[in-house]
Coordinates of C-alpha atoms in Angstrom, one line a residue:
Chain O
X150 CA -89.7 151.3 14.0
X151 CA -91.6 152.8 16.9
X152 CA -90.7 151.2 20.2
X153 CA -94.3 151.3 21.5
X154 CA -96.2 148.0 21.4
X155 CA -99.6 148.8 19.8
X156 CA -101.2 145.4 20.3
X157 CA -100.6 141.7 20.5
X158 CA -101.6 139.7 17.4
X159 CA -102.0 135.9 17.3
X160 CA -100.4 134.2 14.3
X161 CA -101.8 130.8 13.5
X162 CA -99.2 129.4 11.1
X163 CA -99.9 126.3 9.0
X164 CA -96.7 124.1 9.0
X165 CA -95.4 121.0 7.4
X166 CA -92.7 118.8 8.9
X167 CA -91.0 117.3 5.8
X168 CA -89.5 114.4 7.8
X169 CA -92.7 112.8 8.9
X170 CA -94.9 114.6 6.3
X171 CA -97.2 115.9 9.2
X172 CA -99.2 119.1 8.8
X173 CA -99.7 121.0 12.0
X174 CA -100.5 124.5 13.2
X175 CA -98.4 126.6 15.5
X176 CA -99.8 129.6 17.3
X177 CA -97.7 132.5 18.5
X178 CA -98.6 135.8 20.2
X179 CA -96.5 138.6 18.7
X180 CA -96.2 142.1 20.2
X181 CA -96.8 144.5 17.2
X182 CA -95.2 147.9 16.9
X183 CA -96.2 150.5 14.4
X184 CA -94.5 149.8 11.0
X185 CA -93.9 146.1 11.7
X186 CA -94.4 143.9 8.6
X187 CA -95.6 140.3 8.6
X188 CA -92.1 139.3 7.7
X189 CA -90.8 141.1 10.8
X190 CA -93.3 139.3 12.9
X191 CA -92.0 136.0 11.5
X192 CA -88.4 137.1 12.3
X193 CA -89.6 138.0 15.8
X194 CA -91.1 134.5 16.3
X195 CA -87.9 132.9 15.0
X196 CA -85.7 135.0 17.3
X197 CA -87.8 134.8 20.4
X198 CA -90.2 131.8 20.4
X199 CA -89.3 129.1 17.9
X200 CA -86.2 128.9 15.8
X201 CA -87.6 126.0 13.8
X202 CA -90.2 128.2 12.1
X203 CA -89.3 128.2 8.4
X204 CA -90.0 130.8 5.8
X205 CA -88.2 132.3 2.8
X206 CA -87.2 135.9 2.6
X207 CA -84.3 138.0 1.4
X208 CA -84.6 141.7 0.5
X209 CA -87.3 142.6 3.0
X210 CA -88.5 145.4 0.7
X211 CA -90.7 143.9 -2.1
X212 CA -88.0 143.5 -4.7
X213 CA -86.8 139.8 -4.5
X214 CA -90.2 138.2 -4.5
X215 CA -89.2 135.5 -2.0
X216 CA -91.7 135.9 0.8
X217 CA -95.1 135.2 -0.8
X218 CA -97.6 133.6 1.6
X219 CA -101.3 133.4 2.3
X220 CA -102.7 135.7 4.9
X221 CA -106.3 134.9 5.8
X222 CA -106.8 133.3 2.4
X223 CA -105.2 136.1 0.4
X224 CA -101.8 135.8 -1.3
X225 CA -99.4 138.6 -0.5
X226 CA -95.7 139.4 0.2
X227 CA -94.9 139.1 3.9
X228 CA -92.5 142.0 3.7
X229 CA -94.9 144.3 1.9
X230 CA -97.8 144.1 4.4
X231 CA -97.9 145.8 7.7
X232 CA -99.5 143.8 10.5
X233 CA -101.5 146.8 11.8
X234 CA -103.0 147.4 8.3
X235 CA -104.7 143.9 8.6
X236 CA -106.8 145.4 11.4
X237 CA -107.1 142.0 13.1
X238 CA -106.1 140.4 16.4
X239 CA -105.7 136.9 14.9
X240 CA -104.4 136.0 11.4
X241 CA -104.1 132.7 9.7
X242 CA -100.8 132.2 7.7
X243 CA -100.5 129.5 5.1
X244 CA -98.0 128.7 2.3
X245 CA -98.9 129.7 -1.2
X246 CA -101.3 127.1 -2.8
X247 CA -100.8 125.2 -6.0
X248 CA -97.1 124.7 -5.4
X249 CA -95.5 121.8 -3.5
X250 CA -94.6 122.6 0.1
X251 CA -91.0 122.0 1.0
X252 CA -91.3 123.0 4.7
X253 CA -93.7 125.2 6.7
X254 CA -94.2 128.3 4.6
X255 CA -91.5 127.5 2.0
X256 CA -92.9 126.2 -1.4
X257 CA -91.0 124.8 -4.3
X258 CA -91.3 127.6 -7.0
X259 CA -89.5 125.5 -9.6
X260 CA -92.7 124.6 -11.5
X261 CA -93.4 128.3 -11.7
X262 CA -89.9 129.2 -12.9
X263 CA -89.9 126.4 -15.4
X264 CA -92.7 128.2 -17.3
X265 CA -90.2 130.9 -18.2
X266 CA -88.1 128.4 -20.1
X267 CA -91.0 128.1 -22.6
X268 CA -90.8 131.8 -23.5
X269 CA -87.7 133.9 -24.2
X270 CA -87.5 136.4 -21.4
X271 CA -84.6 138.4 -22.9
X272 CA -84.4 140.8 -25.9
X273 CA -84.2 139.2 -29.3
X274 CA -82.1 141.1 -31.8
X275 CA -80.0 140.1 -34.8
X276 CA -76.2 139.9 -34.2
X277 CA -75.6 142.1 -37.2
X278 CA -77.7 144.9 -35.7
X279 CA -76.2 144.5 -32.3
X280 CA -72.7 145.0 -33.7
X281 CA -73.6 148.2 -35.4
X282 CA -75.2 149.8 -32.4
X283 CA -73.4 150.9 -29.3
X284 CA -76.6 151.6 -27.3
X285 CA -80.2 150.6 -28.0
X286 CA -81.9 154.0 -27.6
X287 CA -85.6 154.1 -26.8
X288 CA -88.0 157.0 -26.5
X289 CA -89.9 157.6 -23.2
X290 CA -93.2 156.8 -25.2
X291 CA -91.8 153.4 -26.3
X292 CA -90.6 152.7 -22.8
X293 CA -94.0 153.4 -21.4
X294 CA -95.6 150.7 -23.5
X295 CA -94.0 147.9 -21.4
X296 CA -92.7 149.6 -18.3
X297 CA -95.5 148.5 -15.9
X298 CA -95.1 144.9 -17.0
X299 CA -91.4 145.0 -16.4
X300 CA -92.0 145.6 -12.6
X301 CA -92.8 141.9 -12.1
X302 CA -90.6 140.4 -9.4
X303 CA -91.5 136.7 -10.1
X304 CA -92.9 136.1 -6.7
X305 CA -95.3 133.5 -8.0
X306 CA -98.3 135.0 -6.2
X307 CA -100.3 135.2 -9.4
X308 CA -99.4 131.7 -10.4
X309 CA -100.5 130.3 -7.1
X310 CA -103.8 132.2 -7.4
X311 CA -104.5 131.2 -11.0
X312 CA -107.3 128.7 -11.8
X313 CA -106.0 128.1 -15.3
X314 CA -102.5 127.1 -14.0
X315 CA -104.0 123.8 -12.7
X316 CA -103.3 122.7 -16.3
X317 CA -99.6 122.7 -16.8
X318 CA -100.1 123.4 -20.4
X319 CA -100.9 127.0 -19.3
X320 CA -97.8 129.1 -18.7
X321 CA -98.9 131.3 -15.8
X322 CA -100.1 134.9 -15.6
X323 CA -96.7 136.6 -15.1
X324 CA -95.1 134.5 -17.8
X325 CA -97.6 135.8 -20.3
X326 CA -97.1 139.3 -19.0
X327 CA -93.3 138.9 -19.4
X328 CA -93.9 137.5 -22.9
X329 CA -96.0 140.5 -23.8
X330 CA -93.5 142.9 -22.2
X331 CA -91.0 141.8 -24.9
X332 CA -93.6 141.8 -27.6
X333 CA -94.3 145.5 -26.7
X334 CA -90.6 146.5 -26.6
X335 CA -89.6 148.6 -29.6
X336 CA -86.1 147.1 -29.5
X337 CA -87.2 143.5 -29.8
X338 CA -87.4 141.5 -33.0
X339 CA -88.9 138.2 -31.7
X340 CA -92.6 138.9 -31.9
X341 CA -93.5 136.0 -34.1
X342 CA -91.6 133.4 -32.0
X343 CA -93.1 134.9 -28.9
X344 CA -96.6 134.5 -30.2
X345 CA -95.7 130.9 -31.4
X346 CA -94.9 130.0 -27.8
X347 CA -98.3 130.9 -26.5
X348 CA -100.6 130.2 -29.5
X349 CA -101.9 126.8 -28.2
X350 CA -102.1 127.6 -24.5
X351 CA -103.0 131.2 -23.8
X352 CA -106.7 130.4 -24.4
X353 CA -107.0 128.6 -21.0
X354 CA -107.1 131.9 -19.1
X355 CA -110.6 132.6 -17.8
X356 CA -110.1 136.3 -17.3
X357 CA -111.0 135.9 -13.6
X358 CA -108.6 138.7 -12.8
X359 CA -107.1 137.1 -9.7
X360 CA -103.6 137.6 -11.0
X361 CA -104.1 141.3 -11.5
X362 CA -105.9 141.8 -8.2
X363 CA -103.3 140.1 -6.0
X364 CA -100.1 141.3 -7.8
X365 CA -98.0 143.2 -5.2
X366 CA -96.5 145.2 -8.1
X367 CA -99.8 146.0 -9.8
X368 CA -98.8 144.2 -13.0
X369 CA -101.9 143.7 -15.1
X370 CA -101.3 140.2 -16.4
X371 CA -104.9 139.6 -17.1
X372 CA -105.0 142.4 -19.7
X373 CA -101.7 141.3 -21.2
X374 CA -103.2 138.0 -22.0
X375 CA -106.1 139.7 -23.8
X376 CA -103.6 141.8 -25.8
X377 CA -101.6 138.7 -26.8
X378 CA -104.8 137.0 -27.9
X379 CA -105.6 140.0 -30.0
X380 CA -102.3 139.6 -31.8
X381 CA -103.1 135.9 -32.4
X382 CA -106.5 136.8 -33.7
X383 CA -104.8 139.4 -36.0
X384 CA -102.6 136.7 -37.6
X385 CA -105.5 134.2 -37.6
X386 CA -103.7 131.8 -35.3
X387 CA -106.5 130.6 -33.1
X388 CA -107.7 127.1 -32.1
X389 CA -110.8 125.7 -33.9
X390 CA -112.9 125.9 -30.8
X391 CA -112.2 129.6 -30.4
X392 CA -112.7 130.2 -34.1
X393 CA -116.2 128.6 -33.9
X394 CA -117.2 130.9 -31.0
X395 CA -116.1 134.0 -32.9
X396 CA -117.6 132.9 -36.2
X397 CA -120.9 132.1 -34.5
X398 CA -121.0 135.5 -32.8
X399 CA -120.1 137.2 -36.1
X400 CA -122.8 135.4 -38.1
X401 CA -125.6 134.8 -35.6
X402 CA -124.7 137.3 -32.8
X403 CA -124.5 134.6 -30.2
X404 CA -121.7 132.1 -29.4
X405 CA -124.0 129.1 -29.8
X406 CA -124.7 129.8 -33.5
X407 CA -128.4 129.9 -33.1
X408 CA -130.8 131.9 -35.2
X409 CA -131.5 135.5 -34.0
X410 CA -135.2 135.0 -34.6
X411 CA -135.2 132.2 -32.0
X412 CA -133.8 134.4 -29.2
X413 CA -137.1 134.6 -27.4
X414 CA -138.1 131.0 -27.8
X415 CA -137.5 130.3 -24.1
X416 CA -140.3 132.7 -23.2
X417 CA -142.9 131.6 -25.7
X418 CA -145.4 130.5 -23.0
X419 CA -144.6 133.4 -20.6
X420 CA -146.0 136.5 -22.2
X421 CA -142.8 138.5 -21.9
X422 CA -143.0 142.0 -23.4
X423 CA -140.7 142.4 -26.3
X424 CA -139.3 145.1 -28.5
X425 CA -140.5 146.3 -31.1
X426 CA -144.1 145.6 -30.1
X427 CA -143.3 147.2 -26.7
X428 CA -141.0 150.3 -26.9
X429 CA -140.7 151.2 -23.3
X430 CA -140.8 149.6 -19.8
X431 CA -139.6 150.4 -16.3
X432 CA -136.8 147.9 -16.7
X433 CA -135.1 146.6 -19.8
X434 CA -134.0 143.1 -19.2
X435 CA -130.8 142.2 -21.1
X436 CA -131.2 138.4 -21.1
X437 CA -127.9 137.3 -22.5
X438 CA -127.1 134.5 -24.9
X439 CA -126.8 131.6 -22.5
X440 CA -130.1 132.2 -20.7
X441 CA -131.8 132.8 -24.2
X442 CA -130.5 129.7 -26.0
X443 CA -128.9 127.2 -23.6
X444 CA -131.6 124.8 -22.3
X445 CA -130.1 124.6 -18.8
X446 CA -129.6 128.4 -18.6
X447 CA -133.2 129.0 -20.0
X448 CA -134.4 127.7 -16.6
X449 CA -132.7 130.7 -15.0
X450 CA -134.4 133.1 -17.5
X451 CA -137.7 131.5 -16.7
X452 CA -137.1 131.9 -13.0
X453 CA -136.3 135.5 -13.5
X454 CA -139.7 136.1 -15.2
X455 CA -141.5 134.5 -12.3
X456 CA -139.6 136.5 -9.7
X457 CA -140.0 139.9 -11.6
X458 CA -143.7 139.2 -12.1
X459 CA -144.2 138.4 -8.4
X460 CA -142.6 141.8 -7.6
X461 CA -144.8 143.5 -10.1
X462 CA -141.8 144.9 -12.0
X463 CA -142.7 146.2 -15.4
X464 CA -140.0 144.8 -17.7
X465 CA -139.4 144.0 -21.4
X466 CA -136.6 142.6 -23.5
X467 CA -135.0 143.6 -26.8
X468 CA -136.3 140.3 -28.3
X469 CA -134.4 139.3 -31.5
X470 CA -132.8 142.7 -31.5
X471 CA -130.6 141.8 -28.5
X472 CA -127.2 140.7 -29.6
X473 CA -124.3 139.1 -27.6
X474 CA -122.9 141.8 -25.2
X475 CA -119.5 140.7 -26.5
X476 CA -117.8 140.0 -23.2
X477 CA -116.4 136.6 -24.2
X478 CA -115.5 138.0 -27.6
X479 CA -113.5 140.9 -26.1
X480 CA -111.6 138.6 -23.7
X481 CA -110.8 136.3 -26.5
X482 CA -109.1 139.2 -28.2
X483 CA -111.6 140.1 -31.0
X484 CA -112.1 143.8 -30.2
X485 CA -113.3 144.7 -33.7
X486 CA -116.2 142.2 -33.4
X487 CA -116.9 143.4 -29.9
X488 CA -117.2 147.0 -31.0
X489 CA -119.7 146.0 -33.7
X490 CA -121.9 144.2 -31.2
X491 CA -121.6 147.1 -28.7
X492 CA -122.6 149.6 -31.4
X493 CA -125.8 147.7 -32.2
X494 CA -126.8 147.1 -28.6
X495 CA -126.1 150.8 -27.7
X496 CA -128.3 152.0 -30.5
X497 CA -131.1 149.6 -29.4
X498 CA -130.8 151.0 -25.8
X499 CA -131.3 154.4 -27.3
X500 CA -134.3 153.3 -29.4
X501 CA -135.8 151.7 -26.4
X502 CA -135.1 154.7 -24.2
X503 CA -133.7 152.4 -21.6
X504 CA -133.5 154.1 -18.2
X505 CA -132.7 151.0 -16.3
X506 CA -131.0 147.8 -17.6
X507 CA -131.1 144.6 -15.7
X508 CA -128.8 141.7 -16.7
X509 CA -129.0 138.0 -15.7
X510 CA -125.4 137.3 -16.5
X511 CA -122.4 138.9 -14.7
X512 CA -120.5 138.9 -18.0
X513 CA -123.0 141.1 -19.8
X514 CA -123.3 143.2 -16.6
X515 CA -119.5 143.8 -16.4
X516 CA -119.1 144.6 -20.1
X517 CA -122.1 146.9 -20.3
X518 CA -120.8 148.7 -17.2
X519 CA -117.0 148.8 -17.7
X520 CA -115.9 148.2 -21.3
X521 CA -115.7 151.0 -23.8
X522 CA -117.8 151.9 -25.8
X523 CA -120.6 150.8 -23.5
X524 CA -119.0 152.5 -20.5
X525 CA -119.0 155.9 -22.4
X526 CA -122.8 155.7 -22.4
X527 CA -122.9 155.6 -18.6
X528 CA -125.8 153.1 -18.8
X529 CA -127.8 152.5 -15.7
X530 CA -127.1 148.8 -15.6
X531 CA -127.6 146.5 -12.6
X532 CA -127.1 142.8 -12.1
X533 CA -130.3 141.2 -10.9
X534 CA -128.8 140.4 -7.5
X535 CA -128.5 144.1 -6.8
X536 CA -132.1 144.9 -7.7
X537 CA -133.4 141.9 -5.7
X538 CA -131.2 142.5 -2.7
X539 CA -132.7 146.0 -2.6
X540 CA -136.3 144.6 -2.6
X541 CA -135.2 142.2 0.2
X542 CA -134.0 145.1 2.2
X543 CA -137.1 147.2 1.9
X544 CA -139.4 144.2 2.4
X545 CA -140.8 144.1 -1.1
X546 CA -140.0 140.5 -1.7
X547 CA -142.7 138.1 -0.4
X548 CA -141.6 134.5 0.0
X549 CA -144.0 131.9 1.1
X550 CA -142.1 128.7 1.0
X551 CA -139.2 127.5 3.2
X552 CA -136.2 125.8 1.7
X553 CA -134.6 123.6 4.3
X554 CA -131.3 123.1 2.6
X555 CA -127.7 123.7 3.4
X556 CA -126.4 126.0 0.7
X557 CA -123.0 127.6 -0.2
X558 CA -122.6 130.5 -2.5
X559 CA -120.0 130.5 -5.3
X560 CA -118.9 134.0 -6.3
X561 CA -118.9 134.5 -10.1
X562 CA -115.6 136.4 -10.9
X563 CA -117.3 139.0 -13.1
X564 CA -119.8 139.9 -10.3
X565 CA -117.4 139.6 -7.4
X566 CA -113.7 140.1 -8.3
X567 CA -114.5 142.5 -11.1
X568 CA -117.4 144.5 -9.6
X569 CA -117.2 143.8 -5.9
X570 CA -120.7 142.6 -5.6
X571 CA -120.3 140.0 -2.8
X572 CA -123.1 140.7 -0.3
X573 CA -126.2 141.2 -2.5
X574 CA -126.6 137.6 -3.6
X575 CA -125.9 136.4 0.0
X576 CA -128.6 138.8 1.4
X577 CA -131.1 137.3 -1.0
X578 CA -130.3 133.7 0.0
X579 CA -130.4 134.7 3.7
X580 CA -133.9 136.0 3.2
X581 CA -135.2 132.6 2.3
X582 CA -136.8 130.8 5.3
X583 CA -135.0 127.6 6.4
X584 CA -132.0 128.1 4.1
X585 CA -128.7 127.6 5.9
X586 CA -126.0 129.6 4.1
X587 CA -122.4 128.4 4.7
X588 CA -119.2 129.7 3.2
X589 CA -116.5 127.8 1.3
X590 CA -113.0 128.5 2.5
X591 CA -112.3 130.5 -0.7
X592 CA -115.1 133.1 -0.8
X593 CA -115.6 136.7 -1.9
X594 CA -112.4 138.2 -3.3
X595 CA -110.6 135.0 -2.5
X596 CA -113.1 133.0 -4.5
X597 CA -111.9 130.4 -7.0
X598 CA -113.0 130.7 -10.6
X599 CA -115.3 128.0 -12.0
X600 CA -113.2 128.0 -15.1
X601 CA -115.9 129.3 -17.5
X602 CA -114.8 132.8 -18.3
X603 CA -113.3 134.3 -21.5
X604 CA -115.2 131.8 -23.6
X605 CA -113.9 128.7 -21.9
X606 CA -117.4 127.4 -21.2
X607 CA -117.5 126.9 -25.0
X608 CA -113.9 126.0 -25.7
X609 CA -113.1 123.6 -22.8
X610 CA -110.7 121.0 -23.9
X611 CA -108.9 120.2 -20.7
X612 CA -109.3 116.8 -19.1
X613 CA -111.5 116.9 -16.1
X614 CA -108.8 116.8 -13.4
X615 CA -107.2 119.9 -15.0
X616 CA -110.5 121.9 -14.9
X617 CA -110.9 124.5 -12.1
X618 CA -114.6 123.5 -11.7
X619 CA -113.7 120.1 -10.4
X620 CA -111.5 121.7 -7.7
X621 CA -114.3 124.0 -6.8
X622 CA -117.0 121.3 -6.5
X623 CA -114.7 119.2 -4.3
X624 CA -114.4 122.2 -2.0
X625 CA -118.2 122.5 -1.8
X626 CA -118.5 118.8 -1.2
X627 CA -116.3 119.1 1.8
X628 CA -118.8 121.4 3.4
X629 CA -121.6 118.8 3.0
X630 CA -123.9 121.2 1.3
X631 CA -127.0 120.3 -0.7
X632 CA -126.8 123.1 -3.2
X633 CA -124.0 125.3 -4.7
X634 CA -125.8 128.6 -5.4
X635 CA -124.3 131.0 -7.8
X636 CA -125.5 134.0 -9.9
X637 CA -124.0 133.3 -13.4
X638 CA -125.2 131.0 -16.1
X639 CA -121.6 130.1 -17.0
X640 CA -120.8 129.2 -13.4
X641 CA -123.9 127.0 -13.3
X642 CA -122.9 125.2 -16.5
X643 CA -119.3 124.5 -15.6
X644 CA -120.0 123.6 -12.0
X645 CA -122.9 121.3 -13.0
X646 CA -120.6 119.6 -15.6
X647 CA -118.1 119.0 -12.7
X648 CA -120.8 117.5 -10.5
X649 CA -121.6 115.1 -13.4
X650 CA -117.9 114.2 -13.9
X651 CA -117.5 113.6 -10.2
X652 CA -120.7 111.5 -10.3
X653 CA -122.2 113.3 -7.2
X654 CA -125.5 114.3 -8.8
X655 CA -127.3 112.6 -5.9
X656 CA -125.4 114.5 -3.3
X657 CA -125.2 118.1 -4.6
X658 CA -127.1 120.4 -7.0
X659 CA -126.0 123.6 -8.7
X660 CA -128.5 126.3 -8.9
X661 CA -128.7 130.0 -9.8
X662 CA -129.9 132.2 -7.0
X663 CA -132.9 133.1 -9.2
X664 CA -133.9 129.4 -9.4
X665 CA -133.8 129.0 -5.6
X666 CA -135.8 132.2 -5.2
X667 CA -138.5 131.0 -7.6
X668 CA -138.9 127.8 -5.5
X669 CA -139.4 129.9 -2.4
X670 CA -142.1 132.2 -4.0
Chain L
X490 CA -84.3 123.5 4.9
X491 CA -82.8 124.3 8.3
X492 CA -83.0 128.1 8.1
X493 CA -81.9 128.4 11.8
X494 CA -78.5 126.7 10.9
X495 CA -78.2 128.8 7.8
X496 CA -78.8 131.9 9.8
X497 CA -76.1 131.0 12.3
X498 CA -73.5 130.2 9.5
X499 CA -74.4 133.5 7.8
X500 CA -73.9 135.5 11.0
X501 CA -70.4 134.1 11.2
X502 CA -69.6 135.0 7.6
X503 CA -71.3 138.4 7.9
X504 CA -69.1 139.4 10.9
X505 CA -65.9 138.5 8.9
X506 CA -67.2 140.5 5.9
X507 CA -68.2 143.5 8.2
X508 CA -64.6 143.6 9.4
X509 CA -63.2 143.5 5.8
X510 CA -65.6 146.3 4.7
X511 CA -64.7 148.6 7.6
X512 CA -61.0 148.1 7.2
X513 CA -61.1 148.7 3.5
X514 CA -63.4 151.7 3.8
X515 CA -61.1 153.3 6.4
X516 CA -58.1 153.0 4.1
X517 CA -59.9 154.4 1.1
X518 CA -59.7 158.1 1.6
X519 CA -62.2 159.3 -1.0
X520 CA -66.0 159.0 -1.8
X521 CA -67.1 156.7 -4.6
X522 CA -70.7 155.6 -5.3
X523 CA -72.1 154.0 -2.2
X524 CA -68.8 154.5 -0.4
X525 CA -69.3 158.0 1.0
X526 CA -67.1 159.8 3.5
X527 CA -67.8 163.2 5.0
X528 CA -64.1 163.8 5.6
X529 CA -63.3 162.9 1.9
X530 CA -66.3 163.9 -0.1
X531 CA -64.7 163.9 -3.6
X532 CA -63.8 161.0 -5.9
X533 CA -60.0 160.6 -6.3
X534 CA -59.2 158.7 -9.5
X535 CA -55.5 159.5 -9.2
X536 CA -55.1 157.5 -6.0
X537 CA -58.1 155.3 -5.7
X538 CA -59.2 154.1 -9.2
X539 CA -58.3 150.6 -8.1
X540 CA -59.8 147.4 -6.5
X541 CA -59.3 146.6 -2.9
X542 CA -58.2 143.0 -2.2
X543 CA -58.4 141.8 1.4
X544 CA -56.5 138.8 2.8
X545 CA -57.0 137.0 6.1
X546 CA -54.3 137.4 8.8
X547 CA -54.6 136.7 12.5
X548 CA -54.0 140.4 13.2
X549 CA -56.9 141.5 10.9
X550 CA -57.4 142.0 7.2
X551 CA -54.3 142.7 5.1
X552 CA -55.1 145.0 2.1
X553 CA -53.7 145.0 -1.4
X554 CA -54.8 146.7 -4.5
X555 CA -55.3 145.8 -8.2
X556 CA -55.7 148.1 -11.2
X557 CA -59.1 148.7 -12.8
X558 CA -59.2 147.8 -16.5
X559 CA -61.4 150.3 -18.4
X560 CA -63.0 149.1 -21.5
X561 CA -66.2 150.5 -23.0
X562 CA -67.3 153.0 -20.4
X563 CA -64.7 155.4 -18.8
X564 CA -65.8 156.6 -15.4
X565 CA -67.4 160.1 -15.4
X566 CA -69.2 162.1 -12.8
X567 CA -72.9 161.5 -12.6
X568 CA -74.8 164.6 -13.5
X569 CA -78.6 164.6 -13.3

């Protein structure tokens, strides 16, 4: 380590005294040298300022997985993060959430480790075969199938960041990744038992991607879960609720099981241009199934029409030729059905000569943009928040009414975490006169999933206290806001359900940014 | 969870083990795996294919040796 002190960084450390159960914060000013990690800063504090500061560590080099902590709201390994890389003069350090605190930054990781007892994290192979072979030889190609997943160090960072892990029925991201690591191992013979262990719980994952984003070893647990679901779909081992969603999409091309001919019913009084009577427009609006069929989400679609009309944007929809984009279907592991939907929608985009596609729903947006075969088409697709933020910036959006409300913005995972669109919706809200925008503690990439992703809006079976949405609404209530704004029909539905469950409808409302915008027109 | 106390106890043990490691390493006049000596760069199975056992005495560690039982994998040079 270089001997030159580069700067002094203030560490605000959240602590717990287990004897009197008191939470408190200690602040230390640490001289930082080039190359110094957060863990080394802790050791400096313990050696020089306060020997009572308690944290867990062992290898100091990202192998043992002992030193997971929260730095400014993001989970990470203290030993894997250099202080200068944080580019900050003051950092807030907290213990990992979702696990019981033992003392200061040390959490009890037993609940996390317990989940591994529900799978079999060792090779399964018959005794007979083991006796015959001296070595279990594997080709480099076979090794590659699971290698990345085997890098997991069981640090519990993904578990503590996971919204689905609120429900202890759920195993935890890395546990599913480990399960899939053995499923994918050419030497293993335990595939069926491994799938049995997850068949009734793997559906709780919302595909929010937090596990994959925060993993210090870049283990893609989120995708492993989708692969495991695919194997369950293959052997027709899926819960009734999931089965209904997939069957509805297969038969009616939407998860609600509504008739395709009724896809534009929401707009019957609005004179919206629709294919095939209109075959081209400046913007093709991909409405999405929830805004088309779900009564609550239809209000978002109607608001969109009002806003686009006020901007003079020439737009049309595919009408009854629009089919489910397939996002939920893909995350539920039904790739075949997803590809059928994609093929149809892509051919319609071609017929329509769509130069610019606008989506209301971040799920449609993400899948049209990032999932093959859509992504091969390089569609010019934008979420509505991007287009509207642009008009705010160049002064094209004329708002006449003030909205004197205290508002917080909930980041939809498929807009934020998966596409890094954090500022556009906030810029729109800030453009509204009188509106006071405040942030929840967990915002932007640290946002907490509403619990509606990967079809869970349709398949929710968890009791209220095990739903992520309840946790999220409580967080908003602490801020004393009038409105939780968001930019996703599924977030609106799940959060609004939570507001009803908590019986706080008179205190707080859930609205899409489009609905607030329409009120301000 | 008094990690200050644990640290102090560990320092005590670590110093004992450091002395054992150094005394054993000085006696072992070969290189083997992580035990690497510039003055004896080669592995010497004839004299040193054996475990070192260290015992406490007031004057410092007393060293004894035990044979290595080879079962499935005989030691060979690592060639990459």
